[in-house]
CSV table of C-alpha atoms and ligand atoms in Angstrom, one decimal:
chain,number,residue,atom,x,y,z
A,24,UNK,CA,29.6,-205.5,-67.6
A,25,UNK,CA,30.6,-207.8,-70.4
A,26,UNK,CA,29.1,-208.1,-73.9
A,27,UNK,CA,30.6,-211.1,-75.7
A,28,UNK,CA,33.6,-211.1,-73.3
A,29,UNK,CA,34.4,-207.4,-73.7
A,30,UNK,CA,33.7,-204.9,-70.8
A,31,UNK,CA,31.4,-202.0,-71.5
A,32,UNK,CA,30.0,-199.1,-69.7
A,33,UNK,CA,26.7,-197.5,-71.0
A,34,UNK,CA,28.2,-194.1,-71.5
A,35,UNK,CA,31.7,-192.7,-72.0
A,36,UNK,CA,33.6,-189.7,-73.4
A,37,UNK,CA,34.9,-191.0,-76.7
A,38,UNK,CA,36.8,-187.8,-77.7
A,39,UNK,CA,36.7,-184.2,-76.4
A,40,UNK,CA,33.5,-183.3,-78.3
A,41,UNK,CA,31.8,-186.6,-78.5
A,42,UNK,CA,30.0,-188.6,-75.8
A,43,UNK,CA,29.3,-192.2,-76.9
A,44,UNK,CA,26.4,-194.3,-75.6
A,45,UNK,CA,25.0,-197.8,-76.2
A,46,UNK,CA,21.9,-197.2,-78.2
A,47,UNK,CA,19.3,-199.0,-76.2
A,48,UNK,CA,16.5,-198.3,-78.7
A,49,UNK,CA,18.1,-200.9,-81.0
A,50,UNK,CA,18.4,-203.6,-78.3
A,51,UNK,CA,18.0,-206.6,-78.2
A,52,UNK,CA,18.2,-206.9,-82.0
A,53,UNK,CA,21.3,-204.8,-82.6
A,54,UNK,CA,24.2,-203.8,-80.3
A,55,UNK,CA,25.4,-200.4,-81.6
A,56,UNK,CA,26.6,-197.1,-80.4
A,57,UNK,CA,25.3,-193.5,-80.8
A,58,UNK,CA,27.5,-190.5,-80.7
A,59,UNK,CA,26.2,-187.3,-79.1
A,60,UNK,CA,28.0,-184.0,-79.8
A,61,UNK,CA,25.6,-181.2,-78.5
A,62,UNK,CA,23.4,-180.8,-75.5
A,63,UNK,CA,20.4,-180.8,-77.9
A,64,UNK,CA,21.4,-184.2,-79.2
A,65,UNK,CA,21.8,-185.5,-75.7
A,66,UNK,CA,18.4,-184.1,-74.7
A,67,UNK,CA,16.8,-185.8,-77.7
A,68,UNK,CA,18.6,-189.1,-76.9
A,69,UNK,CA,17.2,-189.0,-73.3
A,70,UNK,CA,13.6,-188.1,-74.5
A,71,UNK,CA,13.5,-190.7,-77.2
A,72,UNK,CA,15.0,-193.3,-74.8
A,73,UNK,CA,18.1,-194.2,-76.8
A,74,UNK,CA,19.4,-194.3,-73.2
A,75,UNK,CA,17.2,-194.6,-70.2
A,76,UNK,CA,17.2,-195.7,-66.5
A,77,UNK,CA,17.5,-193.4,-63.5
A,78,UNK,CA,21.2,-193.4,-63.0
A,79,UNK,CA,22.1,-193.3,-66.7
A,80,UNK,CA,19.9,-190.3,-67.5
A,81,UNK,CA,21.6,-188.5,-64.6
A,82,UNK,CA,25.0,-189.2,-66.0
A,83,UNK,CA,23.8,-188.3,-69.5
A,84,UNK,CA,22.5,-185.0,-68.3
A,85,UNK,CA,25.9,-184.3,-66.7
A,86,UNK,CA,27.6,-185.0,-70.0
A,87,UNK,CA,25.0,-182.9,-71.8
A,88,UNK,CA,26.0,-180.0,-69.6
A,89,UNK,CA,29.7,-180.7,-70.4
A,90,UNK,CA,28.9,-180.5,-74.1
A,91,UNK,CA,27.1,-177.2,-73.4
A,92,UNK,CA,30.1,-175.9,-71.5
A,93,UNK,CA,32.4,-176.9,-74.3
A,94,UNK,CA,30.3,-174.8,-76.7
A,95,UNK,CA,29.8,-171.8,-74.5
A,96,UNK,CA,32.9,-171.6,-72.4
A,97,UNK,CA,33.7,-168.1,-73.6
A,98,UNK,CA,30.1,-166.8,-73.3
A,99,UNK,CA,29.8,-163.6,-71.2
A,100,UNK,CA,26.5,-164.9,-69.8
A,101,UNK,CA,27.9,-168.4,-69.1
A,102,UNK,CA,26.0,-169.0,-65.9
A,103,UNK,CA,22.7,-168.0,-67.5
A,104,UNK,CA,23.3,-170.1,-70.5
A,105,UNK,CA,24.2,-173.1,-68.4
A,106,UNK,CA,21.0,-172.6,-66.5
A,107,UNK,CA,19.0,-172.6,-69.7
A,108,UNK,CA,20.8,-175.7,-71.0
A,109,UNK,CA,20.1,-177.5,-67.6
A,110,UNK,CA,16.4,-176.6,-67.8
A,111,UNK,CA,16.2,-178.1,-71.3
A,112,UNK,CA,17.9,-181.3,-70.2
A,113,UNK,CA,15.7,-181.4,-67.0
A,114,UNK,CA,12.5,-181.1,-69.1
A,115,UNK,CA,13.3,-184.3,-71.0
A,116,UNK,CA,12.0,-186.7,-68.3
A,117,UNK,CA,10.4,-185.6,-65.0
A,118,UNK,CA,10.2,-188.6,-62.7
A,119,UNK,CA,13.8,-189.7,-62.0
A,120,UNK,CA,15.5,-187.7,-59.3
A,121,UNK,CA,19.0,-188.5,-60.6
A,122,UNK,CA,18.6,-186.1,-63.6
A,123,UNK,CA,17.9,-183.1,-61.5
A,124,UNK,CA,20.5,-184.2,-58.9
A,125,UNK,CA,23.3,-184.4,-61.6
A,126,UNK,CA,22.4,-181.1,-63.1
A,127,UNK,CA,22.5,-179.3,-59.8
A,128,UNK,CA,25.9,-180.9,-59.0
A,129,UNK,CA,27.3,-179.9,-62.3
A,130,UNK,CA,26.1,-176.3,-62.0
A,131,UNK,CA,27.6,-176.0,-58.5
A,132,UNK,CA,30.9,-177.2,-59.8
A,133,UNK,CA,30.8,-174.7,-62.7
A,134,UNK,CA,29.8,-171.8,-60.5
A,135,UNK,CA,32.8,-172.2,-58.4
A,136,UNK,CA,35.4,-172.3,-61.1
A,137,UNK,CA,37.4,-169.7,-63.1
A,138,UNK,CA,36.4,-169.1,-66.7
A,139,UNK,CA,39.6,-170.7,-68.1
A,140,UNK,CA,38.7,-173.9,-66.2
A,141,UNK,CA,35.1,-174.3,-67.2
A,142,UNK,CA,35.5,-177.1,-69.8
A,143,UNK,CA,37.9,-179.1,-67.7
A,144,UNK,CA,35.8,-178.7,-64.6
A,145,UNK,CA,32.7,-179.8,-66.5
A,146,UNK,CA,34.5,-182.8,-67.9
A,147,UNK,CA,35.9,-183.8,-64.5
A,148,UNK,CA,32.6,-183.4,-62.7
A,149,UNK,CA,30.7,-185.4,-65.3
A,150,UNK,CA,33.4,-188.1,-65.2
A,151,UNK,CA,33.2,-188.2,-61.4
A,152,UNK,CA,29.4,-188.5,-61.5
A,153,UNK,CA,29.8,-191.4,-63.9
A,154,UNK,CA,32.5,-193.2,-62.0
A,155,UNK,CA,30.6,-192.7,-58.7
A,156,UNK,CA,27.4,-194.2,-60.3
A,157,UNK,CA,29.4,-197.4,-61.3
A,158,UNK,CA,31.0,-197.6,-57.9
A,159,UNK,CA,27.7,-197.1,-55.9
A,160,UNK,CA,26.1,-199.8,-58.1
A,161,UNK,CA,28.9,-202.3,-57.3
A,162,UNK,CA,28.5,-201.5,-53.6
A,163,UNK,CA,24.7,-202.0,-53.7
A,164,UNK,CA,25.4,-205.4,-55.3
A,165,UNK,CA,27.6,-206.4,-52.3
A,166,UNK,CA,24.9,-205.4,-49.8
A,167,UNK,CA,22.3,-207.3,-51.7
A,168,UNK,CA,24.6,-210.3,-51.9
A,169,UNK,CA,24.3,-210.9,-48.2
A,170,UNK,CA,20.5,-211.4,-48.6
A,171,UNK,CA,21.1,-213.7,-51.5
A,172,UNK,CA,23.5,-215.8,-49.5
A,173,UNK,CA,21.0,-216.2,-46.6
A,174,UNK,CA,18.4,-217.4,-49.0
A,175,UNK,CA,20.8,-219.8,-50.8
A,176,UNK,CA,21.8,-221.3,-47.5
A,177,UNK,CA,18.2,-221.8,-46.5
A,178,UNK,CA,17.5,-223.5,-49.9
A,179,UNK,CA,20.4,-225.8,-49.6
A,180,UNK,CA,21.9,-225.1,-53.0
A,181,UNK,CA,18.6,-224.8,-54.9
A,182,UNK,CA,18.6,-221.7,-57.2
A,183,UNK,CA,17.5,-218.4,-55.6
A,184,UNK,CA,14.5,-217.2,-57.6
A,185,UNK,CA,14.5,-213.4,-58.0
A,186,UNK,CA,11.6,-211.5,-59.6
A,187,UNK,CA,12.4,-208.1,-61.2
A,188,UNK,CA,10.4,-205.5,-63.0
A,189,UNK,CA,11.6,-203.4,-65.9
A,190,UNK,CA,15.3,-202.9,-66.3
A,191,UNK,CA,17.3,-201.8,-63.4
A,192,UNK,CA,20.4,-203.6,-64.6
A,193,UNK,CA,23.7,-202.2,-65.9
A,194,UNK,CA,22.0,-200.7,-68.9
A,195,UNK,CA,20.0,-198.4,-66.6
A,196,UNK,CA,23.1,-197.2,-64.9
A,197,UNK,CA,26.8,-197.0,-65.9
A,198,UNK,CA,27.7,-200.5,-64.8
A,199,UNK,CA,26.3,-203.3,-62.5
A,200,UNK,CA,22.9,-201.7,-62.2
A,201,UNK,CA,20.8,-201.6,-59.0
A,202,UNK,CA,18.1,-204.3,-58.8
A,203,UNK,CA,20.3,-206.6,-60.8
A,204,UNK,CA,23.5,-205.8,-59.0
A,205,UNK,CA,22.9,-208.3,-56.2
A,206,UNK,CA,22.0,-210.9,-58.9
A,207,UNK,CA,25.3,-210.4,-60.7
A,208,UNK,CA,27.2,-210.4,-57.4
A,209,UNK,CA,25.5,-213.7,-56.4
A,210,UNK,CA,26.0,-215.3,-59.8
A,211,UNK,CA,29.7,-214.3,-59.9
A,212,UNK,CA,30.1,-215.6,-56.4
A,213,UNK,CA,28.9,-219.1,-57.4
A,214,UNK,CA,25.4,-218.9,-55.9
A,215,UNK,CA,22.8,-220.5,-58.2
A,216,UNK,CA,20.4,-217.8,-59.3
A,217,UNK,CA,17.3,-217.7,-61.5
A,218,UNK,CA,15.5,-214.4,-62.5
A,219,UNK,CA,11.9,-214.1,-63.4
A,220,UNK,CA,11.9,-211.1,-65.9
A,221,UNK,CA,8.7,-209.1,-66.2
A,222,UNK,CA,8.3,-208.1,-69.8
A,223,UNK,CA,7.2,-204.6,-68.6
A,224,UNK,CA,4.7,-203.3,-71.0
A,225,UNK,CA,4.4,-200.9,-72.8
A,226,UNK,CA,8.0,-200.4,-73.8
A,227,UNK,CA,9.1,-203.9,-72.7
A,228,UNK,CA,12.4,-203.0,-71.0
A,229,UNK,CA,12.3,-206.3,-69.3
A,230,UNK,CA,11.9,-208.4,-72.5
A,231,UNK,CA,14.3,-206.4,-74.6
A,232,UNK,CA,16.9,-205.1,-72.1
A,233,UNK,CA,16.9,-207.2,-68.9
A,234,UNK,CA,16.7,-210.5,-70.8
A,235,UNK,CA,19.5,-209.3,-73.1
A,236,UNK,CA,21.9,-208.3,-70.4
A,237,UNK,CA,21.2,-211.3,-68.1
A,238,UNK,CA,21.7,-213.5,-71.2
A,239,UNK,CA,25.0,-211.9,-72.0
A,240,UNK,CA,26.3,-212.4,-68.5
A,241,UNK,CA,25.1,-216.0,-68.4
A,242,UNK,CA,22.5,-215.6,-65.7
A,243,UNK,CA,19.6,-218.1,-66.0
A,244,UNK,CA,16.3,-216.3,-66.5
A,245,UNK,CA,12.8,-216.7,-67.7
A,246,UNK,CA,10.7,-214.0,-69.4
A,247,UNK,CA,7.1,-213.7,-68.0
A,248,UNK,CA,4.1,-211.6,-68.9
A,249,UNK,CA,3.6,-208.8,-66.5
A,250,UNK,CA,0.6,-210.4,-64.9
A,251,UNK,CA,2.3,-213.7,-64.0
A,252,UNK,CA,4.2,-212.6,-60.8
A,253,UNK,CA,1.3,-213.0,-58.4
A,254,UNK,CA,0.7,-216.6,-59.5
A,255,UNK,CA,4.4,-217.4,-59.2
A,256,UNK,CA,4.5,-216.0,-55.7
A,257,UNK,CA,1.5,-218.0,-54.6
A,258,UNK,CA,3.2,-221.2,-55.8
A,259,UNK,CA,6.5,-220.6,-53.9
A,260,UNK,CA,8.4,-219.8,-57.1
A,261,UNK,CA,9.7,-216.4,-56.0
A,262,UNK,CA,12.2,-216.0,-53.1
A,263,UNK,CA,12.8,-212.3,-53.3
A,264,UNK,CA,11.8,-209.3,-55.4
A,265,UNK,CA,14.4,-206.7,-56.3
A,266,UNK,CA,13.3,-203.5,-58.1
A,267,UNK,CA,15.0,-200.3,-59.1
A,268,UNK,CA,13.7,-196.9,-58.3
A,269,UNK,CA,13.4,-193.5,-60.1
A,270,UNK,CA,12.6,-191.3,-57.1
A,271,UNK,CA,12.5,-192.3,-53.4
A,272,UNK,CA,10.9,-190.0,-50.9
A,273,UNK,CA,12.6,-189.1,-47.6
A,274,UNK,CA,10.0,-191.5,-46.0
A,275,UNK,CA,10.9,-194.4,-48.2
A,276,UNK,CA,8.1,-194.4,-50.8
A,277,UNK,CA,9.5,-195.6,-54.1
A,278,UNK,CA,8.5,-194.6,-57.6
A,279,UNK,CA,9.4,-197.2,-60.2
A,280,UNK,CA,8.2,-198.4,-63.6
A,281,UNK,CA,4.5,-198.7,-63.8
A,282,UNK,CA,3.3,-202.1,-62.4
A,283,UNK,CA,5.8,-202.2,-59.6
A,284,UNK,CA,3.1,-201.4,-57.0
A,285,UNK,CA,1.1,-204.5,-58.0
A,286,UNK,CA,4.2,-206.7,-57.5
A,287,UNK,CA,4.7,-205.2,-54.0
A,288,UNK,CA,1.1,-205.9,-53.1
A,289,UNK,CA,1.4,-209.5,-54.3
A,290,UNK,CA,4.7,-209.9,-52.5
A,291,UNK,CA,3.2,-208.6,-49.2
A,292,UNK,CA,0.2,-211.0,-49.6
A,293,UNK,CA,2.6,-213.9,-49.9
A,294,UNK,CA,5.2,-212.8,-47.3
A,295,UNK,CA,7.9,-212.4,-49.9
A,296,UNK,CA,10.7,-209.9,-49.2
A,297,UNK,CA,10.4,-206.9,-51.6
A,298,UNK,CA,13.5,-204.6,-51.8
A,299,UNK,CA,14.1,-201.4,-53.7
A,300,UNK,CA,17.7,-200.9,-54.7
A,301,UNK,CA,18.8,-197.3,-55.3
A,302,UNK,CA,21.7,-195.0,-54.9
A,303,UNK,CA,21.4,-191.9,-52.7
A,304,UNK,CA,21.2,-189.7,-55.8
A,305,UNK,CA,17.7,-191.1,-56.3
A,306,UNK,CA,16.5,-189.9,-52.9
A,307,UNK,CA,14.4,-186.8,-52.9
A,308,UNK,CA,14.9,-185.4,-49.3
A,309,UNK,CA,12.3,-182.7,-49.9
A,310,UNK,CA,9.2,-184.8,-50.2
A,311,UNK,CA,7.7,-187.5,-47.9
A,312,UNK,CA,4.4,-188.5,-49.6
A,313,UNK,CA,5.3,-190.2,-52.9
A,314,UNK,CA,1.7,-190.8,-54.1
A,315,UNK,CA,0.9,-187.1,-53.7
A,316,UNK,CA,4.2,-185.5,-54.6
A,317,UNK,CA,6.1,-187.5,-57.2
A,318,UNK,CA,5.4,-186.3,-60.7
A,319,UNK,CA,4.6,-189.3,-62.9
A,320,UNK,CA,5.7,-189.0,-66.5
A,321,UNK,CA,3.0,-189.6,-69.0
A,322,UNK,CA,4.2,-190.7,-72.4
A,323,UNK,CA,2.6,-191.0,-75.8
A,324,UNK,CA,-0.3,-193.3,-76.3
A,325,UNK,CA,1.4,-194.9,-79.4
A,326,UNK,CA,3.7,-196.8,-77.0
A,327,UNK,CA,0.6,-198.7,-75.7
A,328,UNK,CA,-1.2,-198.9,-79.0
A,329,UNK,CA,1.7,-200.3,-81.0
A,330,UNK,CA,4.4,-202.9,-80.4
A,331,UNK,CA,7.8,-203.2,-82.0
A,332,UNK,CA,9.6,-206.5,-82.4
A,333,UNK,CA,11.6,-208.6,-84.7
A,334,UNK,CA,9.9,-209.9,-87.8
A,335,UNK,CA,11.7,-213.2,-88.5
A,336,UNK,CA,10.2,-213.6,-91.9
A,337,UNK,CA,11.3,-210.2,-93.1
A,338,UNK,CA,14.5,-210.4,-91.0
A,339,UNK,CA,14.1,-206.8,-89.7
A,340,UNK,CA,12.2,-205.0,-86.9
A,341,UNK,CA,8.5,-204.4,-87.4
A,342,UNK,CA,6.0,-202.2,-85.6
A,343,UNK,CA,2.4,-203.3,-85.4
A,344,UNK,CA,-0.8,-201.8,-84.0
A,345,UNK,CA,-2.4,-204.1,-81.3
A,346,UNK,CA,-5.8,-202.4,-80.8
A,347,UNK,CA,-8.6,-201.0,-83.0
A,348,UNK,CA,-7.4,-198.1,-85.1
A,349,UNK,CA,-9.2,-195.4,-83.0
A,350,UNK,CA,-8.8,-196.8,-79.5
A,351,UNK,CA,-7.4,-194.2,-77.1
A,352,UNK,CA,-4.7,-195.3,-74.6
A,353,UNK,CA,-3.2,-193.9,-71.4
A,354,UNK,CA,0.5,-194.3,-70.7
A,355,UNK,CA,1.6,-193.5,-67.2
A,356,UNK,CA,5.3,-194.4,-67.0
A,357,UNK,CA,5.7,-195.0,-63.3
A,358,UNK,CA,3.8,-195.8,-60.1
A,359,UNK,CA,4.5,-195.3,-56.4
A,360,UNK,CA,4.9,-198.2,-53.9
A,361,UNK,CA,4.3,-196.9,-50.4
A,362,UNK,CA,7.1,-197.5,-47.9
A,363,UNK,CA,4.8,-199.8,-45.8
A,364,UNK,CA,5.1,-202.4,-48.6
A,365,UNK,CA,8.9,-202.2,-49.0
A,366,UNK,CA,10.9,-204.6,-46.9
A,367,UNK,CA,14.0,-202.5,-47.2
A,368,UNK,CA,16.0,-200.1,-49.3
A,369,UNK,CA,19.4,-201.2,-50.5
A,370,UNK,CA,21.7,-198.3,-51.0
A,371,UNK,CA,25.5,-197.8,-51.5
A,372,UNK,CA,25.8,-197.4,-47.7
A,373,UNK,CA,23.8,-200.5,-46.7
A,374,UNK,CA,20.3,-201.7,-46.2
A,375,UNK,CA,17.9,-199.2,-44.6
A,376,UNK,CA,14.3,-199.9,-43.3
A,377,UNK,CA,11.9,-198.1,-45.7
A,378,UNK,CA,11.1,-195.2,-43.3
A,379,UNK,CA,12.1,-191.6,-42.7
A,380,UNK,CA,14.2,-192.8,-39.7
A,381,UNK,CA,15.8,-195.6,-41.6
A,382,UNK,CA,17.0,-193.4,-44.4
A,383,UNK,CA,18.0,-190.5,-42.1
A,384,UNK,CA,20.1,-192.9,-39.9
A,385,UNK,CA,22.0,-194.0,-43.0
A,386,UNK,CA,22.6,-190.5,-44.3
A,387,UNK,CA,22.8,-188.4,-41.1
A,388,UNK,CA,25.9,-186.7,-42.4
A,389,UNK,CA,24.2,-185.5,-45.6
A,390,UNK,CA,20.8,-184.7,-44.1
A,391,UNK,CA,21.0,-184.2,-40.4
B,5,MRU,O1,11.5,-195.4,-68.4
B,5,MRU,P1,12.8,-196.0,-68.0
B,5,MRU,O2,13.2,-197.2,-68.7
B,5,MRU,O3,13.9,-194.9,-68.0
B,5,MRU,O4,12.5,-196.3,-66.5
B,5,MRU,C1,13.5,-196.5,-65.6
B,5,MRU,C2,13.5,-197.9,-65.3
B,5,MRU,O5,14.1,-198.7,-65.9
B,5,MRU,C3,12.8,-198.4,-64.1
B,5,MRU,O6,11.8,-197.7,-63.6
B,5,MRU,C4,13.8,-199.0,-63.2
B,5,MRU,O7,13.2,-200.0,-62.6
B,5,MRU,C5,14.4,-198.0,-62.3
B,5,MRU,S1,15.6,-197.0,-63.0
B,5,MRU,C6,16.9,-197.9,-62.8
C-alpha cells in the first residue's frame, strides 16, 4: 500500500544479510525502518512487536529462519540447529497460527535440499511465503468487495459503514491486509466507505496503526473507544463488521484481538453481518474447539497500566501510568469468537460459512 504516494510492503530483503521492516512500534508518530540481521534480532522484533499481525509474524519467522540458514549453512548438524532456531522463533508469540505454519513450511523446504542450496532455498521459500501473503490478501479483498457492493447498492450511494477491531490492515500482513482488504478494494473501486476504528486497548493498534494506514490511503474513518461499537450498532450506524484472525479452528471458531468476541455478540444482537477475514495459513486444522484449545497469549501488565502517546507540549512521545501505583492488571491478548456468531469467513478462495463443512468444502484438496 502507499505511504505518501510511494508503495511499501511491511517486510523485504534489503540485502543478502539484512531483512528490513517498517518499525510499527514507532507508528503513528514516526515512519521509520528497522534492519534485522540475525534470527535473534528477528525474534526480539516479533516479541517486542516492532512488527506484529498474524500474517506478518509468519513472514518474519520465515525470514528469521533464512537468516539462521545464512549463518549456519555449513553446520554439520544443520537440521538440528534449524529446529532449535525455529523453536526460538515459535516461542515469541503463541496465538497466531501463521508463525508455526511458516516455520514448518521453511523446515520442509530446507530438509529437501542439498547442502549447497540451503541459503538460496531458504531465501526463495521466505520470498514465496511473503509474496503469497500479499497475493492472498489481495484476493480476500476482492471476495469482500462483493459484499461491500451489495450494501452500497442497498444504501443508494450512502457510505458503507464498516466497523473493525485492532489492526488487520496491510501493516498486519505484507500488503492489503485482511479485514481492511475489502475496505481498500471498495474505496479504490469508487464505493463510498467509512470505517469505525476501535482504539483496541491496551496496545491501541486501532488508534495508532489502523487510523494511520487508512489515513494514508485516504479512506474516511473515525476512531472510537472500544466500548462504543454496541451503541453504534443499535443506532444503525454499522453496516458490516470485518475483523482479522490469529487462529481459526477447523470448525470456524476465530481467535482475534481481545474484545472481538464482544463485537460479535453486539453484531448478532443487532442482526449485523460479522465476517472474519483470514488466509488459509491461519486455519488450524487440528483443533475444533477454539475456546478450549487455542492458547491465548498473556502479555505484561505494564501494557494495561501504562499508556504511551505523543506529548504535544514536549514534542516527543511520553508514557504515563493510568492507574494507582500498585494496581495489578491482567493482559489477555486475544479472545475466541465461536463460529455460531460468525456470519462467514472470507479467505483467499472465497467466502465460507463458519463451520467445519464450510471450511472443508473450500479446502477439500488440502484437507480431504
Ligand atoms: O497482537 P497483534 O497486534 O499481533 O495482534 C494481531 C492483530 O492485529 C489482530 O488480532 C488482528 O485483528 C488479526 S491479525 C491480522
